[in-house]
Each structure stands twice: as structure tokens, then as C-alpha cells.
Coordinates of C-alpha atoms and ligand atoms in Angstrom, one line a residue:
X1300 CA 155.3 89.5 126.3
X1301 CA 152.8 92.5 126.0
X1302 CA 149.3 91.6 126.9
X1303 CA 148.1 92.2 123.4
X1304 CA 150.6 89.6 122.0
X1305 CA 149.4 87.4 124.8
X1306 CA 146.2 87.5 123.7
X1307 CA 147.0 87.2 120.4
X1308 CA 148.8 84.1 120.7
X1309 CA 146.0 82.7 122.8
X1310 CA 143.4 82.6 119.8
X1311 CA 145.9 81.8 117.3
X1312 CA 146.9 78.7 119.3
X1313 CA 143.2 78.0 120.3
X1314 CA 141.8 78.9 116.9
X1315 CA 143.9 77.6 114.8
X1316 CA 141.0 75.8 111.9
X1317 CA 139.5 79.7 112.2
X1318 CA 142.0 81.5 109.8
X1319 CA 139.5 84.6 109.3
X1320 CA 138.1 84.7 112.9
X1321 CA 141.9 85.2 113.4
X1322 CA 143.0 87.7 111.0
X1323 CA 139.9 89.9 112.3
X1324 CA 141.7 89.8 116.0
X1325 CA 145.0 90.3 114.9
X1326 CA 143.8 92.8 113.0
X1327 CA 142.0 94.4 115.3
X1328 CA 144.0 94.0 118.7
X1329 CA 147.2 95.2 116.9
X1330 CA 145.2 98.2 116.6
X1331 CA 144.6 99.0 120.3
X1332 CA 148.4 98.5 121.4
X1333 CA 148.9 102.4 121.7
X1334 CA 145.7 102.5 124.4
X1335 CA 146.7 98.8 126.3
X1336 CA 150.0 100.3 126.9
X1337 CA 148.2 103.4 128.5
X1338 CA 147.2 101.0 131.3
X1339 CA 148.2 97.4 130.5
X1340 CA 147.6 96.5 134.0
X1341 CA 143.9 97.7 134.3
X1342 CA 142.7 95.7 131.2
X1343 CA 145.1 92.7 132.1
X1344 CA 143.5 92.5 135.2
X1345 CA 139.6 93.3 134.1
X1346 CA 140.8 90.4 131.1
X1347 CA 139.3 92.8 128.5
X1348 CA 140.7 91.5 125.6
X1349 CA 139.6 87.7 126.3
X1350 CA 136.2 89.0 127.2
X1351 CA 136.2 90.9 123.9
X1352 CA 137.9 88.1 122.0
X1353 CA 135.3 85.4 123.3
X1354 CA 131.7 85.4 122.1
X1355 CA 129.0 85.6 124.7
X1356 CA 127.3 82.4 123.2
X1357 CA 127.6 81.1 119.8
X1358 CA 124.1 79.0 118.2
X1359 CA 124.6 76.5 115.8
X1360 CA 121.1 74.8 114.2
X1361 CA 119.8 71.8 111.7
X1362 CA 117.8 73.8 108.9
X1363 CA 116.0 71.4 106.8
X1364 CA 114.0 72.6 104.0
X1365 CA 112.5 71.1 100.5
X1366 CA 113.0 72.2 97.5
X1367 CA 110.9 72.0 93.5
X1368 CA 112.3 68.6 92.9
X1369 CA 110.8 67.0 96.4
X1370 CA 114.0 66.6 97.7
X1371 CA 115.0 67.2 101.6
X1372 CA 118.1 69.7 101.8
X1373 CA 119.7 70.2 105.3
X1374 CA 122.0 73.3 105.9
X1375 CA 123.5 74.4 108.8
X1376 CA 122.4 77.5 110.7
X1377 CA 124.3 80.0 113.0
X1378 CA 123.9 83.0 115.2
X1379 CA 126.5 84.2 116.9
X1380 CA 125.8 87.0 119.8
X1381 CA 129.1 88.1 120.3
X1382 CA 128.9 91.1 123.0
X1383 CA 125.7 93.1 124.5
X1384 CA 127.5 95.9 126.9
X1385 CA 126.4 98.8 124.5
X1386 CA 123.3 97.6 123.5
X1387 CA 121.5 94.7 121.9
X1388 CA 122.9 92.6 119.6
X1389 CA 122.8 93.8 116.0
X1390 CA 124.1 92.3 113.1
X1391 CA 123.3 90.5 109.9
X1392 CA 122.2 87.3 108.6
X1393 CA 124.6 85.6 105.9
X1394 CA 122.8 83.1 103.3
X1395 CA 126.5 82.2 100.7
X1396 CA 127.8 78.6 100.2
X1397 CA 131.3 79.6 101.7
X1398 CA 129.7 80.6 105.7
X1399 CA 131.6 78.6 108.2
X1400 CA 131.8 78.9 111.9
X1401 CA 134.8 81.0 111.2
X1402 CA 133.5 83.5 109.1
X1403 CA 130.2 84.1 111.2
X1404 CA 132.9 84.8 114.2
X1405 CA 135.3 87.5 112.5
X1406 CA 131.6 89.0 111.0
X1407 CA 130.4 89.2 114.8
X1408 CA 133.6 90.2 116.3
X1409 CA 134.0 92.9 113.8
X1410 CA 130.5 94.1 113.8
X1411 CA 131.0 94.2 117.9
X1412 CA 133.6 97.0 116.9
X1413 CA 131.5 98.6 114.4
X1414 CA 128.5 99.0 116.2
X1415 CA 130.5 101.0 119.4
X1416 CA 132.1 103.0 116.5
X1417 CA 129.0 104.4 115.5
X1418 CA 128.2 105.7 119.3
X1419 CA 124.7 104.4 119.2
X1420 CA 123.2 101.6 121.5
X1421 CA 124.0 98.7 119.5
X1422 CA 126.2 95.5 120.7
X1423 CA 127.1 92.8 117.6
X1424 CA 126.1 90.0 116.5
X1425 CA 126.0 87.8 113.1
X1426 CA 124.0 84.6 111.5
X1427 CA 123.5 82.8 108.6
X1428 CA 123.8 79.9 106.9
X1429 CA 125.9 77.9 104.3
X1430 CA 122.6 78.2 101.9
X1431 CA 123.2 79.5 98.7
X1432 CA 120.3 81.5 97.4
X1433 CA 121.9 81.6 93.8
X1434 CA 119.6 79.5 91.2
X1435 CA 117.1 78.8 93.6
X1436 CA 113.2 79.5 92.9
X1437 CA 111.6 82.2 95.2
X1438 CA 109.4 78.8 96.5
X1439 CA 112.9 77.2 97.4
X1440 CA 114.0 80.6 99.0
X1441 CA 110.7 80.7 101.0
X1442 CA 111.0 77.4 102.4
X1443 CA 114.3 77.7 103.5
X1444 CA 114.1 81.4 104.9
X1445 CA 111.2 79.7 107.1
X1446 CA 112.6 76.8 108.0
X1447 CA 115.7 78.8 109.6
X1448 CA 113.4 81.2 111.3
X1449 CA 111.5 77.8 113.3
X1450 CA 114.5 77.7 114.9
X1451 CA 115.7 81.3 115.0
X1452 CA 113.1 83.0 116.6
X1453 CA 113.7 81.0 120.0
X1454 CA 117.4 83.4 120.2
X1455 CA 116.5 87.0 119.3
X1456 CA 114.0 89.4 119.7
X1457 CA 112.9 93.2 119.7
X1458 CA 115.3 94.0 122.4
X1459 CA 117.7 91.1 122.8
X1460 CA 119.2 90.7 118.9
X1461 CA 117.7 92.0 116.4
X1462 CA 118.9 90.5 112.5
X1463 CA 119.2 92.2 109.2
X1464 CA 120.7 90.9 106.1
X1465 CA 124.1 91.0 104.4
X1466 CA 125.2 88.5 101.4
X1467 CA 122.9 86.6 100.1
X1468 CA 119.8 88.1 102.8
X1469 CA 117.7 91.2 100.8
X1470 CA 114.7 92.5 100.7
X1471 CA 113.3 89.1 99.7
X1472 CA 114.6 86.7 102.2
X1473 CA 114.4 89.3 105.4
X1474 CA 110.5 89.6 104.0
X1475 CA 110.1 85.6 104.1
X1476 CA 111.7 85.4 107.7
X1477 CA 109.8 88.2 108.8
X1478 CA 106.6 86.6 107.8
X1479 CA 107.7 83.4 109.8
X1480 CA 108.6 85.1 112.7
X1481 CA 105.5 86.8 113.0
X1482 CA 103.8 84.0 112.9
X1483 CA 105.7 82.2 115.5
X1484 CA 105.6 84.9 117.8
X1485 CA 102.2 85.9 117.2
X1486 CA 103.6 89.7 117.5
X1487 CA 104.1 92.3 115.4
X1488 CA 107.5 93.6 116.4
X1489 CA 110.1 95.1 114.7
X1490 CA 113.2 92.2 115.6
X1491 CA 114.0 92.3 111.4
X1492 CA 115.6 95.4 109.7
X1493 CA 116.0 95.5 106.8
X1494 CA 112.2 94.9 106.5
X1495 CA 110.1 96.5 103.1
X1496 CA 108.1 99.4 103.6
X1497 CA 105.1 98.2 103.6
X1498 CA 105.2 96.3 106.7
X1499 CA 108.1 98.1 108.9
X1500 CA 111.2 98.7 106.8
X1501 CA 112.5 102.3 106.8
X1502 CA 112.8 104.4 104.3
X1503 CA 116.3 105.1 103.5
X1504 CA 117.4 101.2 104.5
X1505 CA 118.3 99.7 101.3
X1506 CA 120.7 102.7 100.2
X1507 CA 122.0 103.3 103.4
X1508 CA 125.3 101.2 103.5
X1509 CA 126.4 102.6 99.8
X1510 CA 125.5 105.9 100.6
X1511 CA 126.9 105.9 104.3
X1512 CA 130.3 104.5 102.6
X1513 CA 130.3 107.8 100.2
X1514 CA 129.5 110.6 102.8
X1515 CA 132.4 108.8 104.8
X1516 CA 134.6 109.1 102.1
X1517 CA 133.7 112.5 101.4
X1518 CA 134.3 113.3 104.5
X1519 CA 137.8 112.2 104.9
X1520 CA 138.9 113.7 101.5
X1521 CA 137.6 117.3 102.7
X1522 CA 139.8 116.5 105.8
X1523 CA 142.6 116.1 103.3
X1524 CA 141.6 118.9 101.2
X1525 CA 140.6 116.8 98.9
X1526 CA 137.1 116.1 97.0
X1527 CA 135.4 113.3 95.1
X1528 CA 134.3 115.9 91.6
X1529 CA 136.0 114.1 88.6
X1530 CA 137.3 111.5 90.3
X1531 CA 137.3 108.1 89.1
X1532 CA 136.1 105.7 91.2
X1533 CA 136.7 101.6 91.4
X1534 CA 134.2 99.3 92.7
X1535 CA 134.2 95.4 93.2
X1536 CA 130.9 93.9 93.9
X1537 CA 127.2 94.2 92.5
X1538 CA 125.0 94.2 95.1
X1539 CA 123.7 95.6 97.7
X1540 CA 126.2 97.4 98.8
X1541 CA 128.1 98.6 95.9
X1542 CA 124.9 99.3 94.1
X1543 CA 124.1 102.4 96.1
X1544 CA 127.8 103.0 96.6
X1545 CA 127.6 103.5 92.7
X1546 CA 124.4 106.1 93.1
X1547 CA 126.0 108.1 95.7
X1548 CA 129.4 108.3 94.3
X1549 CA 127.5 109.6 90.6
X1550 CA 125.7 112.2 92.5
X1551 CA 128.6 113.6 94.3
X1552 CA 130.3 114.0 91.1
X1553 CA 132.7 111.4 90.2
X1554 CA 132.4 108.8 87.5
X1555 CA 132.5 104.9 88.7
X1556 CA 134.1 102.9 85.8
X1557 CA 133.8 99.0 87.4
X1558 CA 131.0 96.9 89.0
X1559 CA 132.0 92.7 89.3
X1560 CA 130.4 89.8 90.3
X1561 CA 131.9 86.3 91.6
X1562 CA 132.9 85.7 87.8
X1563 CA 134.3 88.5 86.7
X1564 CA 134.3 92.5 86.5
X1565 CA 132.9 94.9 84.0
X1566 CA 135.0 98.5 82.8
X1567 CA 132.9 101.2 81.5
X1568 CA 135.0 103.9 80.6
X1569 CA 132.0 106.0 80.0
X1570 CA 131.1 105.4 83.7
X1571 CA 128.5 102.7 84.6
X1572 CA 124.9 102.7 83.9
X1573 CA 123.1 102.1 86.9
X1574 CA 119.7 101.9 85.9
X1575 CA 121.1 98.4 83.5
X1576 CA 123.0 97.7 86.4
X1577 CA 119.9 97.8 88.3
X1578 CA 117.9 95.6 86.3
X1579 CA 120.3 93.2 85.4
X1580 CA 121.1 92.8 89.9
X1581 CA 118.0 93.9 91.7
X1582 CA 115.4 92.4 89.2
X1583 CA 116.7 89.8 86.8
X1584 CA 119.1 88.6 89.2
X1585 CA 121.6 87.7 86.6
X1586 CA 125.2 87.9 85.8
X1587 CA 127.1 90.8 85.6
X1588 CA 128.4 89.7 82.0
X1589 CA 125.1 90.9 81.0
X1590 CA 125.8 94.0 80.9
X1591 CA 127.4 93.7 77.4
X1592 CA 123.9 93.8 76.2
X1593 CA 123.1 97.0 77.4
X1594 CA 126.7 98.4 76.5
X1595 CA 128.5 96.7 74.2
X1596 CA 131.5 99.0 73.8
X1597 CA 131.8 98.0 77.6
X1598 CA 134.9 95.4 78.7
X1599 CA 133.7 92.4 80.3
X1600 CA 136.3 90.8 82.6
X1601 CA 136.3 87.3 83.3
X1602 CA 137.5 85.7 86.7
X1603 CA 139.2 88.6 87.3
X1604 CA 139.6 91.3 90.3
X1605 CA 138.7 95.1 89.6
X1606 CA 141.7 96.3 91.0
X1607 CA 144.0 95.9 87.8
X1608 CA 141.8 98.6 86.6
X1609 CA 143.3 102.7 87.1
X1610 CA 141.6 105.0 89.6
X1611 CA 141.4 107.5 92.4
X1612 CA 139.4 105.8 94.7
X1613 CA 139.0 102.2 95.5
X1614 CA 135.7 100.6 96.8
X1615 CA 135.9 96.8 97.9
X1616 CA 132.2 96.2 98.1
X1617 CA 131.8 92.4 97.7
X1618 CA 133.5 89.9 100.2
X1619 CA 136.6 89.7 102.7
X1620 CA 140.1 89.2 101.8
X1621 CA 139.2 90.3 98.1
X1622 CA 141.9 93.0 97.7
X1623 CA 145.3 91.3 98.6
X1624 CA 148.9 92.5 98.4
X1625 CA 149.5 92.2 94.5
X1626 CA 146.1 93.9 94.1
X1627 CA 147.5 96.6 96.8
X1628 CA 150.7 96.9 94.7
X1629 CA 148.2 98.1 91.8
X1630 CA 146.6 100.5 93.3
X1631 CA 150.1 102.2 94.4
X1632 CA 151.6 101.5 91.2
X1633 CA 148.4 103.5 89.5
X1634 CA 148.6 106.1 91.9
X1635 CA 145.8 105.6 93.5
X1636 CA 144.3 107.6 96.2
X1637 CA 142.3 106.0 99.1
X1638 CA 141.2 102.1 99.4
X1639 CA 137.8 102.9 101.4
X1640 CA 136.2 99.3 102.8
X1641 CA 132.3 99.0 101.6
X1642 CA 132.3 95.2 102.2
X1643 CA 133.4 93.8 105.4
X1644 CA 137.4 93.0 105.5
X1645 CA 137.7 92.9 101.8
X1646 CA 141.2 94.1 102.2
X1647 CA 144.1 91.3 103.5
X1648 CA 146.3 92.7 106.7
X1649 CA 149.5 92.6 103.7
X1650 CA 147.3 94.8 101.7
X1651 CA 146.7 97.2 104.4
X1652 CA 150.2 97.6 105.8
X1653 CA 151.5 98.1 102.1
X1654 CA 148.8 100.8 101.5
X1655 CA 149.7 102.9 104.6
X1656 CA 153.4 102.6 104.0
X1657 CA 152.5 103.8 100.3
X1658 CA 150.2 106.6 102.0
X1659 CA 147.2 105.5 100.2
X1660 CA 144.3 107.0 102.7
X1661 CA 142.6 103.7 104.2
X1662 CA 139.3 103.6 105.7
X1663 CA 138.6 100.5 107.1
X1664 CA 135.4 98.9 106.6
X1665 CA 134.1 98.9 110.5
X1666 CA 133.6 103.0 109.9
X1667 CA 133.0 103.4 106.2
X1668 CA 130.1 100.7 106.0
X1669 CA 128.8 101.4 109.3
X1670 CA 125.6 103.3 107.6
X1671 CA 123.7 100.5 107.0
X1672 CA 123.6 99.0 110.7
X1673 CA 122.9 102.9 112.0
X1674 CA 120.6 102.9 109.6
X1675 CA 118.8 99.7 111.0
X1676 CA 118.9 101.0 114.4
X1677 CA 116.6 104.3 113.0
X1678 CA 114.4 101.5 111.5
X1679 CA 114.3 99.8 115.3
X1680 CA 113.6 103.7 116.2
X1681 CA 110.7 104.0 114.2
X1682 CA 109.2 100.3 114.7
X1683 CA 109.2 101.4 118.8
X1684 CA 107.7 104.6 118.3
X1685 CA 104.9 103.3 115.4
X1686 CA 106.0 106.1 113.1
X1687 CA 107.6 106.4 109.7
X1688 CA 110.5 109.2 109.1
X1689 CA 110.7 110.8 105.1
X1690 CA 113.7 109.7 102.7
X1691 CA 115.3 112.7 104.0
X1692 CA 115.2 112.5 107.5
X1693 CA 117.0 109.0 107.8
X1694 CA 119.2 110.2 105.2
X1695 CA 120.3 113.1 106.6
X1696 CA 120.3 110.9 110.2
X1697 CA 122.7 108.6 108.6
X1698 CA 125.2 111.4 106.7
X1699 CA 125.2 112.8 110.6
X1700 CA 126.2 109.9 111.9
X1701 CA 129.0 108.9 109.0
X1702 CA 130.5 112.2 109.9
X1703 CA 130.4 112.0 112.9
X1704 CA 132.4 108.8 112.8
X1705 CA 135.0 110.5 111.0
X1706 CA 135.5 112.9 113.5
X1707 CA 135.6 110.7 116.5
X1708 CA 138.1 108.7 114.5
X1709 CA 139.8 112.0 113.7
X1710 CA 139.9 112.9 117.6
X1711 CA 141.3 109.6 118.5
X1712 CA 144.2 110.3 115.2
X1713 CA 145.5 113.5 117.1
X1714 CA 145.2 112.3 120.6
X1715 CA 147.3 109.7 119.9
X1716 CA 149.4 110.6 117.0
X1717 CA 148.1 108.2 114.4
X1718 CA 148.3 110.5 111.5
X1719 CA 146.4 109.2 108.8
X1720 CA 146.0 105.5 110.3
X1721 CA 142.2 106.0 110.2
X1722 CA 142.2 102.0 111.1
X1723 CA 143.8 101.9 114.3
X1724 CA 141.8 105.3 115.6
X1725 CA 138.3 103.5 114.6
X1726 CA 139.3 100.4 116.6
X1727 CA 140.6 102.3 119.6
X1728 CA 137.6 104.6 119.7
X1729 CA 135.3 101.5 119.4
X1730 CA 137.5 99.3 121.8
X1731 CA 137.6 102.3 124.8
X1732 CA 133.2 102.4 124.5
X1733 CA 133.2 98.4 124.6
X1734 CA 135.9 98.3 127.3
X1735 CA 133.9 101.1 130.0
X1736 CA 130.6 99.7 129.2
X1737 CA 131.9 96.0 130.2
X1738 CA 134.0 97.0 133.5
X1739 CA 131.2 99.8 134.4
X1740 CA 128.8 96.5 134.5
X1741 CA 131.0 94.2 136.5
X1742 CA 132.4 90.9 135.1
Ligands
NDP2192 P1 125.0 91.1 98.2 O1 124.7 89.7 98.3 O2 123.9 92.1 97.9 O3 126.1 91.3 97.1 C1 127.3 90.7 97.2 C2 128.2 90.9 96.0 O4 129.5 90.5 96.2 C3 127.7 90.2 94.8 O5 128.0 91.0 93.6 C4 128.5 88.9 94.8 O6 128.6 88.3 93.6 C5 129.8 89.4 95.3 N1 130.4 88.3 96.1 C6 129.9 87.7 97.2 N2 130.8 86.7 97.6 C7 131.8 86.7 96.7 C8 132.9 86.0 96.6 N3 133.2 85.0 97.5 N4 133.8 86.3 95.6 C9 133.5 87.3 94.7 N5 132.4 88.1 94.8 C10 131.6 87.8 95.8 O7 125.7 91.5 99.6 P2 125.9 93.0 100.1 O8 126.1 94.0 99.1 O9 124.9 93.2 101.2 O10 127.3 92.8 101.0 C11 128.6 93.0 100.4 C12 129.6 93.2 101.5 O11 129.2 94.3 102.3 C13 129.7 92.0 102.4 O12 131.1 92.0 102.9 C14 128.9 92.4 103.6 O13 129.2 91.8 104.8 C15 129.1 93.9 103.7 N6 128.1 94.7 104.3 C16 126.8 94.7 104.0 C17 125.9 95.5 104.6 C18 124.5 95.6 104.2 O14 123.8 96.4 104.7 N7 124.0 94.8 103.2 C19 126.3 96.4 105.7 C20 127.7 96.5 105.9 C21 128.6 95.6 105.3 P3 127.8 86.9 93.2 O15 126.4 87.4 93.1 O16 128.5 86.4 92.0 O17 128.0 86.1 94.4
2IT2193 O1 127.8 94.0 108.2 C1 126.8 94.8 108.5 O2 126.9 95.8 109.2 C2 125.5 94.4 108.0 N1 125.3 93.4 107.3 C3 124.2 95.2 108.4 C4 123.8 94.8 109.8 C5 122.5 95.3 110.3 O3 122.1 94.9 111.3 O4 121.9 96.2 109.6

């Protein structure tokens, strides 16, 4: 048995109640075959992969909170610091119903991966909690938000792990947890991204994952000879993410006909108006399906997936496992073009194998939403130095650093004769950082 399929087999059999904390490894270890074989005895005997398969410590709390009616909630609470040989931890805090022990470990192992991608001094990590901020009053939020900090604050720090948000965790909740934080450390240190701007946050923050997602993109369809003008673009998701995704894509020149939330999807054939979308996300905090009021020649979707809908360019911006094989079978059927991951493994291992054979370009979502945690580490920058860069500098910072992605991914294509398999080049580039920064530093 190869050492990969050992390993493999190992955190399937070990793992077995972890089914996306397993489909993250496979995922990723069947990427790094080509580079094991190089030297299978080197990492067998330096046990890379179990060291990079096995969290460095894993946090699991009791966050009780009350909310408007007077009644005691309890929720669980996780942090996960999967691997610090390239830098602190960094990663994101997840506040959504469906967070489990297994999710927070494929988010960690993955943004372990993500974060050597992207060359800078960042090792991964990811929290949250099985809170769902849906419905809740901002009183409700508050409590919770510092309720999970009181026992937070005790695992991270400026230089040790450093949190940001990521579903359910905005501007909002990062601001309420900051606030506690502060208070419980009786410090004013930047251990939050994601922050607002009056009291830390970068400029540049909030759009940074959308906008990172489109420079990588563009990036890859010049390499192709390809461009995004007048292309039609598909999105799942309304948040975060794919709300800047949207922007960007618009201002590069291509029209975006879908946004979707967990009960559906709308089609704009007229491309989507993001200042309703906006409003309706960012301030009302409504459904998507209100968007019929602002356009009602628009098609509202229910309990549907976006991918049913024709396009050129495909941009899974909401959750994992979103885009399986049927949707996949879409996409080629339409004669689609590239399947570029906004969200974090929005696209099943079926889904990718079928678009590769079917030479739909894939950019897999450890490169092409990388911009928001480089992002946050320019916001750490500017927290240690005291000083504040413009719009433009961190933007142009972040398109820098998408591109240069690309082409570090594109290196690792030619060297080892990967083609267009942009997935397997972004893990091997990420896996040879992780893997000299861990044996350099002794076991
Ligand atoms: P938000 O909470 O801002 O938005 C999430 C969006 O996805 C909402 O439209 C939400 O709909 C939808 N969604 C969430 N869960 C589900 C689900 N189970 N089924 C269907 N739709 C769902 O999160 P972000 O935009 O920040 O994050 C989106 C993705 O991007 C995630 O995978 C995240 O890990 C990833 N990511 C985020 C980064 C960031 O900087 N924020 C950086 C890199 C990756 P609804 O409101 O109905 O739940
Ligand atoms: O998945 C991710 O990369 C994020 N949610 C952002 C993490 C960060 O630390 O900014």
C-alpha cells in the first residue's frame, strides 16, 4: 500500500462519524501522490501526513447565553488550532446550526492548506459554534457573541491564533466579540480580523474574499487566453462572500445572472442588482425571495440549486458539498467554462473528477477564496504597526497576492505535468511549505 493510501485508510477507519473531515483528506492527500512518490521514504519516516492529518489540539466549550424571552440557551463552542509551522493560527469563526466537530476539522484542515498557499506567515485554524444567528435580535446576538468570547479568549491571541469570521460571523458579531475580548484582556490588540474601521478593521476586509475570488479567476482565464467581458456568470450564495464576488465580477465586465439563499435562488436575466441585493442582505437581513419586489420580471427559485441555470463561469459561494455530481453534469451539459470555489468545499470530490474529465477549468476553493484570510493578515499588519493602509493599497496587496497564487500553482502544473489540474498543484505547493517548515523544526 502507498503511504498516501495508508494514511488515508487510517482517518477513514479512525474517523469514520466525520464524513466531511474525511472527504477534505481524501481530497486533499490524493492530491499530493505525485510529490510522496518523489520521496515516499522521507515523509514516511518524518510521518508528515499524520502530523498534517492530526490537529495540534482541538477546544471544545459550554456557551451559555440568554435570550429576549428570559430563557437560558447553551450551545457548544469550538476552536480547532490545527497546525502553527508557517505561522500563527488563522482562521475563521463559524456561528450556523449545522457546525459539528467534523465540519470545524475539514474547515481547519483545509484552511492549514490555504494559508501555506498564499506564501504568507499564516498556520490554520477554525471555531465556531452550532449558534444560529438567523431570527435572533442584535441583544440575543450580543449575549451570545460575549458569552463565547469568556471562554475564548483564554486560547488565542495577537500572535498565537488570531479569529475572523465566516458563516454566520460579520461585521456585527466579530464587533461584539471584539468588545468582550477587550475587556477581558484589558488590551487593545488586534487578535480579531475582520474588525470595523473604526476600531482596527482594514480597509479593503469586507470585499476582499469576493474580489480576491475574481482577480484569481481573471487570472486563470488570461492563462487560457481567455477573459471574463461578456461573460455570464453563476453564483450560489448571498452573503459575504458572493456579495463582493458579484461587485467584482460587474466591474470586470461580465454580467452575474443568480444570487441564492438556503431557500432558494433568484435568475435575473438582466444581470443582478446589487445595490437591492445589498439592502435586502447587508441591511434588512432578509430573504433572498425579496428580491421580487425590487424586480419583479426577476425568477425566484425555490429550494432549488443555481446550477440548473446556463453560464460561463460558475461561482459556489455559499456552503460545502453544494455543487454535486448531477449539478456537475449541468454545467458540462451547458457548456460551461470554469467551476471557481468562492465558498469553502462547495464542490463534492464526484463533482470535481467529472469536471476535469469534461475539461471544465477548476479552481479549487483553498486558492480562489484565499483573499479574504491574506487580507486579514494585512489587517494583523496594520494593527502591529498602528497605521491604516488606503482602499487601494490593500486592494492592490490582495490582487498581488491572488496572482501570485496562480502562478505558484502554475509553476507547480509544469513541474509536474498537471496540466490544467489547478487542484492538485495548489495542494502540492501548500503541502511542500507545510512539510519543510514542520521537519526544518524537528518533530
Ligand atoms: P455568510 O454567512 O455571509 O453567507 C453565507 C451564504 O450561504 C448565505 O447566503 C447563506 O444562506 C448561504 N448558506 C449558508 N449555509 C447554507 C446551507 N447549508 N445551504 C444553503 N445555503 C447556505 O458567509 P460567507 O459569505 O462569509 O461564507 C460563504 C462561504 O465562503 C463559506 O463556505 C465560507 O467558509 C467561505 N469563506 C468565507 C470567507 C470570508 O472571508 N467570509 C473567506 C473564505 C471562504 P442563508 O442566509 O439562507 O443561510
Ligand atoms: O475560510 C476562510 O478563509 C475565512 N473564513 C477567513 C479566515 C480569516 O482568518 O480571515
Amino acid at each position: 500500500m502507498t503511504y498516501v493510501d495508508e494514511v488515508i485508510s487510517k482517518v477513514k477507519e479512525e474517523y469514520k462519524n466525520e464524513p466531511e473531515f474525511i472527504e477534505s483528506v481524501e481530497g486533499s492527500l490524493n492530491s499530493l501522490r505525485l510529490v510522496i512518490a518523489k520521496n515516499e521514504d522521507f515523509y514516511r519516516k518524518n510521518k508528515i501526513l499524520e502530523r498534517l492529518t492530526t490537529p495540534d489540539r482541538i477546544i471544545e466549550f459550554r456557551v451559555p447565553w440568554y435570550d429576549d424571552k428570559g430563557e437560558l440557551n447553551i450551545n457548544r463552542g469550538y476552536r480547532v488550532q490545527w497546525n502553527n509551522a508557517v505561522g500563527p493560527y488563522k482562521g475563521g469563526l463559524r456561528f450556523h446550526p449545522s457546525v459539528n466537530l467534523s465540519i470545524m476539522k475539514f474547515l481547519a484542515f483545509s484552511q492549514t492548506f490555504k494559508n501555506s498557499l498564499t506564501s504568507l506567515p499564516m498556520g490554520g485554524a477554525k471555531g465556531g459554534s452550532d449558534f444560529d444567528p438567523k431570527g435572533k435580535s442584535d441583544r440575543e446576538v450580543m449575549a451570545f457573541c460575549q458569552s463565547f468570547m469568556t471562554e475564548l479568549y483564554k486560547y488565542i491571541g495577537e500572535n498565537k491564533d488570531i479569529p475572523a469570521g465566516d458563516i454566520g460571523c460579520g461585521a456585527r458579531e466579530i464587533g461584539y466579540m471584539f468588545g468582550e475580548y477587550r475587556r477581558l484582556r484589558d488590551n487593545f490588540v488586534g487578535t480579531l480580523t475582520g474588525k470595523g474601521l473604526s476600531y482596527g478593521g482594514s480597509l479593503g476586509r469586507k470585499e476582499a474574499t469576493g474580489y480576491g475570488l475574481l482577480y484569481i479567476v481573471d487570472s486563470m482565464l488570461k492563462a487560457n487566453n481567455l477573459s471574463l467581458k461578456d461573460k455570464t456568470v453563476v453564483v450560489s450564495g448571498a452573503g459575504n462572500v458572493a456579495i463582493y464576488a458579484i461587485e467584482k465580477a460587474i466591474e470586470l465586465g461580465a454580467k452575474v445572472v443568480t444570487a441564492s439563499d438556503s431557500s432558494g435562488y433568484i435568475y435575473d436575466p438582466n444581470g443582478i442588482d446589487l445595490e437591492a441585493l445589498k439592502e435586502i442582505k447587508e441591511v434588512k437581513r432578509a430573504r433572498i425571495k425579496e428580491y421580487l419586489n425590487y424586480h419583479s420580471d426577476a425568477l425566484y427559485v425555490a429550494n432549488k440549486r443555481v446550477w440548473e441555470v446556463k453560464g460561463d463561469i460558475y461561482l459556489p459561494c455559499a456552503t460545502q458539498n453544494e455543487l454535486d455530481l448531477e449539478d456537475a453534469k449541468n454545467i458540462v451539459k451547458n457548456k460551461g467554462i470554469a467551476v471557481c470555489e468562492g465558498a469553502n468545499m462547495p464542490t463534492t470530490s464526484e463533482a470535481i473528477k467529472y469536471l476535469l474529465e469534461n475539461n471544465i477549468l477548476f479552481l479549487p476553493g483553498k486558492a480562489a477564496n484565499a483573499g479574504g484570510v491574506a487580507t486579514s493578515l494585512l489587517e494583523m499588519h496594520q494593527n502591529s504597526i498602528r497605521l491604516m493602509k488606503s482602499f487601494s493599497e490593500v486592494d492592490s496587496l490582495l490582487k498581488g497576492i491572488m496572482e501570485n497564487i496562480f502562478a505558484n500553482i502554475q509553476k507547480i502544473s509544469h513541474e509536474y505535468n498537471l496540466g490544467t489540474d489547478y487542484k492538485s498543484a495548489a495542494d502540492i505547493f501548500a503541502f511542500i511549505r507545510l512539510s519543510d517548515a514542520m521537519v526544518s523544526q524537528g518533530f
